[in-house]
Short mmCIF file of C-alpha atoms and ligand atoms in Angstrom, two decimals:
data_model
loop_
_atom_site.label_atom_id
_atom_site.label_comp_id
_atom_site.label_asym_id
_atom_site.label_seq_id
_atom_site.Cartn_x
_atom_site.Cartn_y
_atom_site.Cartn_z
CA UNK Q 701 107.49 153.09 46.78
CA UNK Q 702 104.79 154.97 48.62
CA UNK Q 703 101.62 153.27 49.90
CA UNK Q 704 99.54 154.32 46.92
CA UNK Q 705 102.09 152.99 44.43
CA UNK Q 706 102.33 149.69 46.28
CA UNK Q 707 98.58 149.16 46.22
CA UNK Q 708 98.29 150.29 42.61
CA UNK Q 709 101.03 147.87 41.57
CA UNK Q 710 99.49 144.99 43.51
CA UNK Q 711 96.05 145.64 42.03
CA UNK Q 712 97.58 145.76 38.57
CA UNK Q 713 99.25 142.39 39.12
CA UNK Q 714 96.11 140.85 40.61
CA UNK Q 715 94.12 141.92 37.55
CA UNK Q 716 96.41 139.75 35.41
CA UNK Q 717 94.75 136.69 37.00
CA UNK Q 718 91.06 135.87 36.95
CA UNK Q 719 88.80 135.90 39.98
CA UNK Q 720 86.55 133.00 40.99
CA UNK Q 721 83.52 135.20 40.47
CA UNK Q 722 84.37 135.86 36.78
CA UNK Q 723 82.69 132.54 36.06
CA UNK Q 724 85.52 130.95 34.07
CA UNK Q 725 87.46 128.99 36.68
CA UNK Q 726 86.33 125.37 36.65
CA UNK Q 727 89.63 123.70 37.46
CA UNK Q 728 90.13 124.79 41.07
CA UNK Q 729 89.04 123.09 44.29
CA UNK Q 730 89.25 126.40 46.17
CA UNK Q 731 86.78 129.25 45.98
CA UNK Q 732 86.10 132.89 46.83
CA UNK Q 733 86.61 133.41 50.58
CA UNK Q 734 83.99 135.08 52.77
CA UNK Q 735 84.50 138.73 53.75
CA UNK Q 736 84.09 137.73 57.38
CA UNK Q 737 86.96 135.25 57.00
CA UNK Q 738 89.21 137.95 55.55
CA UNK Q 739 88.29 140.20 58.46
CA UNK Q 740 89.10 137.41 60.90
CA UNK Q 741 92.43 136.94 59.13
CA UNK Q 742 93.20 140.61 59.54
CA UNK Q 743 92.35 140.66 63.24
CA UNK Q 744 94.78 137.80 63.88
CA UNK Q 745 97.29 138.64 61.15
CA UNK Q 746 100.05 139.43 63.66
CA UNK Q 747 99.65 136.21 65.64
CA UNK Q 748 101.77 133.08 65.55
CA UNK Q 749 99.92 129.88 66.45
CA UNK Q 750 103.22 128.26 67.45
CA UNK Q 751 103.72 130.78 70.19
CA UNK Q 752 100.90 129.94 72.55
CA UNK Q 753 102.85 131.77 75.28
CA UNK Q 754 102.20 135.14 73.64
CA UNK Q 755 99.02 134.18 71.76
CA UNK Q 756 96.99 131.72 73.86
CA UNK Q 757 93.74 132.91 72.25
CA UNK Q 758 94.62 131.33 68.92
CA UNK Q 759 94.99 127.98 70.67
CA UNK Q 760 91.45 128.40 72.02
CA UNK Q 761 90.20 129.08 68.50
CA UNK Q 762 92.02 126.06 67.09
CA UNK Q 763 90.64 123.82 69.86
CA UNK Q 764 87.18 125.06 68.96
CA UNK Q 765 87.71 124.09 65.33
CA UNK Q 766 88.90 120.60 66.28
CA UNK Q 767 85.87 120.23 68.57
CA UNK Q 768 83.64 121.18 65.64
CA UNK Q 769 85.27 118.45 63.57
CA UNK Q 770 84.71 116.06 66.50
CA UNK Q 771 80.96 116.65 66.21
CA UNK Q 772 81.07 116.28 62.43
CA UNK Q 773 83.05 113.04 62.68
CA UNK Q 774 81.31 111.47 65.69
CA UNK Q 775 84.31 111.57 67.98
CA UNK Q 776 84.47 113.73 71.13
CA UNK Q 777 88.03 112.42 71.74
CA UNK Q 778 89.32 113.84 68.45
CA UNK Q 779 92.62 115.77 68.31
CA UNK Q 780 94.45 117.56 65.53
CA UNK Q 781 95.55 120.86 64.15
CA UNK Q 782 95.28 123.28 61.25
CA UNK Q 783 97.93 122.69 58.60
CA UNK Q 784 98.93 124.62 55.51
CA UNK Q 785 96.92 122.16 53.42
CA UNK Q 786 96.34 118.54 52.53
CA UNK Q 787 99.99 117.89 51.76
CA UNK Q 788 101.18 118.80 55.25
CA UNK Q 789 98.23 116.97 56.83
CA UNK Q 790 99.09 113.75 54.98
CA UNK Q 791 102.70 114.14 56.06
CA UNK Q 792 101.68 114.67 59.69
CA UNK Q 793 99.53 111.51 59.57
CA UNK Q 794 102.37 109.38 58.23
CA UNK Q 795 104.84 110.93 60.63
CA UNK Q 796 102.57 109.93 63.53
CA UNK Q 797 102.25 106.44 62.03
CA UNK Q 798 106.03 106.14 61.89
CA UNK Q 799 106.28 107.13 65.54
CA UNK Q 800 103.80 104.41 66.45
CA UNK Q 801 105.40 101.66 64.34
CA UNK Q 802 109.04 102.79 64.04
CA UNK Q 803 110.32 99.49 62.63
CA UNK Q 804 107.86 99.18 59.74
CA UNK Q 805 108.92 100.49 56.37
CA UNK Q 806 106.05 100.13 53.87
CA UNK Q 807 102.93 101.97 52.84
CA UNK Q 808 100.08 100.35 50.92
CA UNK Q 809 98.61 102.98 48.64
CA UNK Q 810 96.08 102.88 45.79
CA UNK Q 811 97.36 104.37 42.52
CA UNK Q 812 94.87 107.23 42.69
CA UNK Q 813 96.34 108.72 45.90
CA UNK Q 814 97.54 112.32 45.92
CA UNK Q 815 101.25 112.81 45.17
CA UNK Q 816 101.88 114.09 48.69
CA UNK Q 817 101.84 110.47 49.89
CA UNK Q 818 104.83 109.67 47.68
CA UNK Q 819 106.51 112.84 48.95
CA UNK Q 820 105.96 111.80 52.56
CA UNK Q 821 107.27 108.30 51.80
CA UNK Q 822 110.42 109.75 50.23
CA UNK Q 823 111.00 112.06 53.18
CA UNK Q 824 110.63 109.22 55.68
CA UNK Q 825 112.47 106.65 53.61
CA UNK Q 826 109.39 104.44 53.29
CA UNK Q 827 108.62 102.12 50.40
CA UNK Q 828 105.25 102.48 48.65
CA UNK Q 829 103.45 99.34 47.51
CA UNK Q 830 101.06 100.68 44.89
CA UNK Q 831 97.71 98.92 44.51
CA UNK Q 832 95.41 98.82 41.49
CA UNK Q 833 91.98 100.38 40.92
CA UNK Q 834 88.79 98.64 39.87
CA UNK Q 835 86.78 99.51 36.75
CA UNK Q 836 85.17 102.42 38.63
CA UNK Q 837 88.56 103.92 39.58
CA UNK Q 838 88.15 102.88 43.22
CA UNK Q 839 90.90 101.22 45.24
CA UNK Q 840 90.74 97.47 44.57
CA UNK Q 841 90.30 95.70 47.88
CA UNK Q 842 91.98 92.44 46.79
CA UNK Q 843 94.98 94.33 45.54
CA UNK Q 844 95.29 96.04 48.95
CA UNK Q 845 94.89 92.70 50.73
CA UNK Q 846 97.65 91.16 48.66
CA UNK Q 847 100.13 93.97 49.40
CA UNK Q 848 99.68 94.06 53.18
CA UNK Q 849 102.40 92.23 55.12
CA UNK Q 850 104.15 92.42 58.49
CA UNK Q 851 106.20 95.40 57.33
CA UNK Q 852 103.10 97.47 56.51
CA UNK Q 853 103.18 100.71 58.44
CA UNK Q 854 100.04 102.30 57.02
CA UNK Q 855 97.27 101.88 54.50
CA UNK Q 856 95.96 105.01 52.83
CA UNK Q 857 92.54 105.47 51.29
CA UNK Q 858 91.15 108.55 49.58
CA UNK Q 859 87.71 110.07 49.98
CA UNK Q 860 87.54 112.27 46.89
CA UNK Q 861 90.51 111.59 44.62
CA UNK Q 862 92.23 114.57 43.06
CA UNK Q 863 91.44 113.54 39.48
CA UNK Q 864 87.87 112.26 39.66
CA UNK Q 865 86.55 112.74 43.20
CA UNK Q 866 86.35 108.99 43.69
CA UNK Q 867 85.66 107.62 47.16
CA UNK Q 868 87.57 104.43 47.93
CA UNK Q 869 85.79 101.53 49.72
CA UNK Q 870 86.68 102.98 53.11
CA UNK Q 871 84.66 100.57 55.24
CA UNK Q 872 86.18 97.50 53.60
CA UNK Q 873 89.69 98.91 53.85
CA UNK Q 874 89.03 99.74 57.50
CA UNK Q 875 88.38 96.03 58.12
CA UNK Q 876 91.89 95.18 56.88
CA UNK Q 877 93.66 97.58 59.24
CA UNK Q 878 93.39 96.09 62.71
CA UNK Q 879 97.11 96.37 63.52
CA UNK Q 880 98.05 98.83 60.85
CA UNK Q 881 97.82 102.62 60.81
CA UNK Q 882 94.80 103.60 58.68
CA UNK Q 883 94.75 107.09 57.20
CA UNK Q 884 92.00 108.51 55.00
CA UNK Q 885 92.85 111.46 52.79
CA UNK Q 886 89.53 113.29 52.70
CA UNK Q 887 91.15 116.60 51.75
CA UNK Q 888 88.30 117.21 49.31
CA UNK Q 889 85.55 114.78 50.37
CA UNK Q 890 85.76 115.58 54.08
CA UNK Q 891 83.55 118.62 53.66
CA UNK Q 892 81.18 116.83 51.26
CA UNK Q 893 80.47 113.26 52.35
CA UNK Q 894 79.38 113.96 55.95
CA UNK Q 895 76.73 116.35 54.59
CA UNK Q 896 75.39 113.87 52.06
CA UNK Q 897 75.08 111.13 54.67
CA UNK Q 898 75.63 108.40 52.07
CA UNK Q 899 79.06 107.12 52.93
CA UNK Q 900 80.71 106.76 56.30
CA UNK Q 901 84.02 108.56 56.73
CA UNK Q 902 84.14 109.18 60.44
CA UNK Q 903 85.65 107.79 63.61
CA UNK Q 904 82.93 105.19 64.02
CA UNK Q 905 85.23 103.24 61.67
CA UNK Q 906 87.02 101.38 64.46
CA UNK Q 907 90.46 101.15 62.82
CA UNK Q 908 90.58 104.68 61.47
CA UNK Q 909 93.56 106.54 62.96
CA UNK Q 910 93.55 109.83 61.07
CA UNK Q 911 91.81 111.95 58.48
CA UNK Q 912 92.99 114.81 56.30
CA UNK Q 913 90.21 117.34 55.72
CA UNK Q 914 90.93 120.67 54.05
CA UNK Q 915 88.98 123.77 55.05
CA UNK Q 916 90.52 125.55 52.03
CA UNK Q 917 88.80 123.17 49.61
CA UNK Q 918 85.09 122.42 50.16
CA UNK Q 919 85.32 124.03 53.60
CA UNK Q 920 85.43 127.29 51.58
CA UNK Q 921 87.97 128.90 53.93
CA UNK Q 922 90.78 131.10 52.61
CA UNK Q 923 94.11 129.48 51.72
CA UNK Q 924 96.08 128.23 53.64
CA UNK Q 925 93.98 125.85 55.72
CA UNK Q 926 94.15 122.09 55.84
CA UNK Q 927 93.62 119.90 58.86
CA UNK Q 928 94.95 116.68 60.31
CA UNK Q 929 92.51 114.95 62.64
CA UNK Q 930 93.46 112.03 64.87
CA UNK Q 931 91.34 109.51 66.75
CA UNK Q 932 92.53 110.82 70.14
CA UNK Q 933 95.12 112.92 71.88
CA UNK Q 934 97.77 110.19 72.11
CA UNK Q 935 98.77 110.74 68.46
CA UNK Q 936 99.59 114.39 69.02
CA UNK Q 937 101.53 113.32 72.11
CA UNK Q 938 103.86 111.37 69.82
CA UNK Q 939 104.54 114.49 67.76
CA UNK Q 940 105.25 116.70 70.74
CA UNK Q 941 108.43 118.72 70.90
CA UNK Q 942 109.59 121.47 73.28
CA UNK Q 943 111.66 124.10 71.47
CA UNK Q 944 114.46 125.11 73.88
CA UNK Q 945 114.13 128.75 72.87
CA UNK Q 946 110.38 129.11 73.62
CA UNK Q 947 108.24 128.53 76.71
CA UNK Q 948 105.82 126.31 74.74
CA UNK Q 949 105.36 122.75 73.54
CA UNK Q 950 104.30 122.05 69.99
CA UNK Q 951 103.11 119.05 67.99
CA UNK Q 952 102.92 120.49 64.48
CA UNK Q 953 105.22 119.75 61.53
CA UNK Q 954 105.64 123.41 60.71
CA UNK Q 955 107.04 125.87 63.25
CA UNK Q 956 105.57 129.34 62.96
CA UNK Q 957 101.93 129.11 61.83
CA UNK Q 958 99.55 131.80 60.74
CA UNK Q 959 97.06 132.62 63.50
CA UNK Q 960 95.25 134.58 60.79
CA UNK Q 961 94.39 131.53 58.77
CA UNK Q 962 93.19 129.65 61.86
CA UNK Q 963 90.91 132.57 62.77
CA UNK Q 964 89.70 132.76 59.15
CA UNK Q 965 88.89 129.04 59.19
CA UNK Q 966 87.02 129.42 62.48
CA UNK Q 967 85.01 132.33 61.10
CA UNK Q 968 84.08 130.33 58.00
CA UNK Q 969 83.02 127.26 60.01
CA UNK Q 970 80.99 129.35 62.46
CA UNK Q 971 79.34 131.29 59.63
CA UNK Q 972 78.19 128.28 57.61
CA UNK Q 973 78.01 125.69 60.39
CA UNK Q 974 76.57 122.24 59.69
CA UNK Q 975 73.31 123.43 58.12
CA UNK Q 976 75.04 125.95 55.87
CA UNK Q 977 77.53 123.37 54.58
CA UNK Q 978 74.74 120.88 53.98
CA UNK Q 979 72.91 123.40 51.83
CA UNK Q 980 76.04 124.30 49.86
CA UNK Q 981 77.01 120.67 49.31
CA UNK Q 982 73.49 119.84 48.14
CA UNK Q 983 73.61 122.75 45.67
CA UNK Q 984 77.01 121.66 44.34
CA UNK Q 985 75.71 118.12 43.88
CA UNK Q 986 72.59 119.41 42.08
CA UNK Q 987 74.83 121.43 39.77
CA UNK Q 988 77.01 118.37 39.23
CA UNK Q 989 73.92 116.45 38.14
CA UNK Q 990 72.96 119.34 35.87
CA UNK Q 991 76.41 119.28 34.24
CA UNK Q 992 76.22 115.51 33.70
CA UNK Q 993 72.77 115.79 32.10
CA UNK Q 994 73.81 118.65 29.84
CA UNK Q 995 76.83 116.64 28.69
CA UNK Q 996 74.50 114.00 27.27
CA UNK Q 997 73.50 116.52 24.58
CA UNK Q 998 77.05 117.07 23.38
CA UNK Q 999 78.43 114.68 20.78
CA UNK Q 1000 81.93 113.35 21.50
CA UNK Q 1001 81.82 114.21 25.23
CA UNK Q 1002 81.35 111.43 27.79
CA UNK Q 1003 81.62 111.02 31.51
CA UNK Q 1004 84.73 109.13 32.58
CA UNK Q 1005 82.59 107.67 35.35
CA UNK Q 1006 79.44 108.66 37.26
CA UNK Q 1007 80.61 111.22 39.83
CA UNK Q 1008 80.04 110.49 43.49
CA UNK Q 1009 81.18 113.95 44.56
CA UNK Q 1010 81.21 117.34 42.84
CA UNK Q 1011 84.18 116.56 40.59
CA UNK Q 1012 83.46 115.47 37.03
CA UNK Q 1013 85.82 113.87 34.52
CA UNK Q 1014 84.80 114.59 30.92
CA UNK Q 1015 86.31 112.33 28.30
CA UNK Q 1016 86.82 114.02 24.94
CA UNK Q 1017 88.93 113.35 21.86
CA UNK Q 1018 92.09 115.52 21.58
CA UNK Q 1019 91.61 116.67 25.17
CA UNK Q 1020 94.73 118.84 25.20
CA UNK Q 1021 93.90 120.60 21.92
CA UNK Q 1022 90.28 121.17 22.93
CA UNK Q 1023 91.40 122.53 26.30
CA UNK Q 1024 93.86 124.86 24.57
CA UNK Q 1025 91.01 126.25 22.46
CA UNK Q 1026 88.83 126.74 25.52
CA UNK Q 1027 91.71 128.42 27.33
CA UNK Q 1028 91.80 130.96 24.51
CA UNK Q 1029 88.20 131.77 25.51
CA UNK Q 1030 89.56 132.41 29.04
CA UNK Q 1031 88.39 129.13 30.57
CA UNK Q 1032 90.68 127.88 33.32
CA UNK Q 1033 90.64 124.18 32.65
CA UNK Q 1034 92.49 121.17 34.05
CA UNK Q 1035 93.39 118.40 31.62
CA UNK Q 1036 94.23 114.93 32.84
CA UNK Q 1037 96.66 113.72 30.17
CA UNK Q 1038 96.70 110.12 31.41
CA UNK Q 1039 92.95 109.77 31.10
CA UNK Q 1040 92.38 112.11 28.14
CA UNK Q 1041 89.83 114.05 30.08
CA UNK Q 1042 88.96 117.47 31.45
CA UNK Q 1043 88.31 117.74 35.18
CA UNK Q 1044 85.55 120.08 36.34
CA UNK Q 1045 85.36 120.85 40.05
CA UNK Q 1046 81.78 121.98 40.63
CA UNK Q 1047 82.59 124.40 43.44
CA UNK Q 1048 80.04 126.96 44.70
CA UNK Q 1049 81.29 129.54 42.16
CA UNK Q 1050 80.55 127.07 39.33
CA UNK Q 1051 76.89 128.00 39.06
CA UNK Q 1052 74.29 126.77 36.57
CA UNK Q 1053 74.99 129.81 34.39
CA UNK Q 1054 78.70 129.01 34.37
CA UNK Q 1055 77.96 125.38 33.51
CA UNK Q 1056 75.56 126.33 30.70
CA UNK Q 1057 78.12 128.69 29.17
CA UNK Q 1058 80.82 126.06 29.45
CA UNK Q 1059 78.65 123.39 27.84
CA UNK Q 1060 77.83 125.70 24.95
CA UNK Q 1061 81.48 126.61 24.31
CA UNK Q 1062 82.68 123.03 24.80
CA UNK Q 1063 80.05 121.86 22.28
CA UNK Q 1064 81.14 124.45 19.70
CA UNK Q 1065 84.81 123.62 20.19
CA UNK Q 1066 84.22 119.89 19.84
CA UNK Q 1067 82.23 120.52 16.64
CA UNK Q 1068 85.24 122.36 15.24
CA UNK Q 1069 87.63 119.53 16.09
CA UNK Q 1070 85.47 116.48 15.55
CA UNK Q 1071 82.76 117.65 13.20
C1 PLP D 579 92.99 114.16 47.75
C2 PLP D 579 93.98 115.26 47.96
N1 PLP D 579 94.84 115.16 48.97
C3 PLP D 579 95.75 116.11 49.22
C4 PLP D 579 95.83 117.22 48.43
C5 PLP D 579 96.88 118.27 48.70
O1 PLP D 579 96.30 119.39 49.21
P1 PLP D 579 97.09 120.80 49.25
O2 PLP D 579 97.29 121.20 47.83
O3 PLP D 579 96.17 121.65 50.04
O4 PLP D 579 98.38 120.54 49.95
C6 PLP D 579 94.95 117.38 47.35
C7 PLP D 579 95.00 118.55 46.50
O5 PLP D 579 94.22 118.78 45.62
C8 PLP D 579 94.00 116.37 47.11
O6 PLP D 579 93.14 116.44 46.08
#
């Protein structure tokens, strides 16, 4: 194929999928990347973050990102690295935990945790003790208490669950974890909660060992970009390995890593910075409120629970059938079969206009199905 044919073919294929800016994607926790981030990606597209011998500059950029997180999370001692996403970050956290407590074999995990925790447990031959949720879908503290024992390696809490954006009682769980590894999966909420200032998810929690926070979710960076953030440098020390074929040491789960995505994350963080994120988060929360208010006018649609973050669960009868109908109108919609609800992630591309259009079409569809 010549260059023109390649580009034509790729554009053709890309047009088969929607774009965030079409105003119909309400199921995704990612969004349209910034042009400056794509430019940053391009500048560093030939770099490998593993190979700090050839590419030391990418290490400087990554250190800068971690320092930025240190300010956000009140911890100048913070350490960590950019992962491919929340899944790898959760795995890195539990891998570090296993290195610290090699004899312990159990994880205590609320039912609402992301499936990557189960994956990590399987890979490391750990047993998961699942704990129940309270009536607001938050981790039940008594259930966690009752599952902790001398074989507990780690307790995991979530700040922004995948289904409903629920924030577990992090402070209370923190109090239970004096001699246990405590990991908070804030893949989604990590770029929301610190800017709302309502709930504490930072390293002032004395027992907190690690946090997952994903730049490619509410950090608005291009995919792939997650992050694992540890209380101090000693955790990374436990993950260190020296490949015999390279003049470098590494502490990441993956080998070769895209320097492009690290540069793109840096560009996004520097562009928005703390004030920019605060503004965006406030707008998303305003739009979330708007969606919840508009839902009150639609018969047969109810909130699963009052949202704490910009993820909304909408309970409707025949959720799968209704979603199918909306999909025919080009809506990209996530259905939670267990809960019989639709999940709307009110990302920056989910504007008031998008919400109004969705409400109108949801209302019409429900009328058709439920009268
Ligand atoms: C709470 C939570 N943790 C982890 C993940 C996994 O993130 P990724 O898909 O980037 O691996 C997700 C994904 O949505 C999530 O919602």
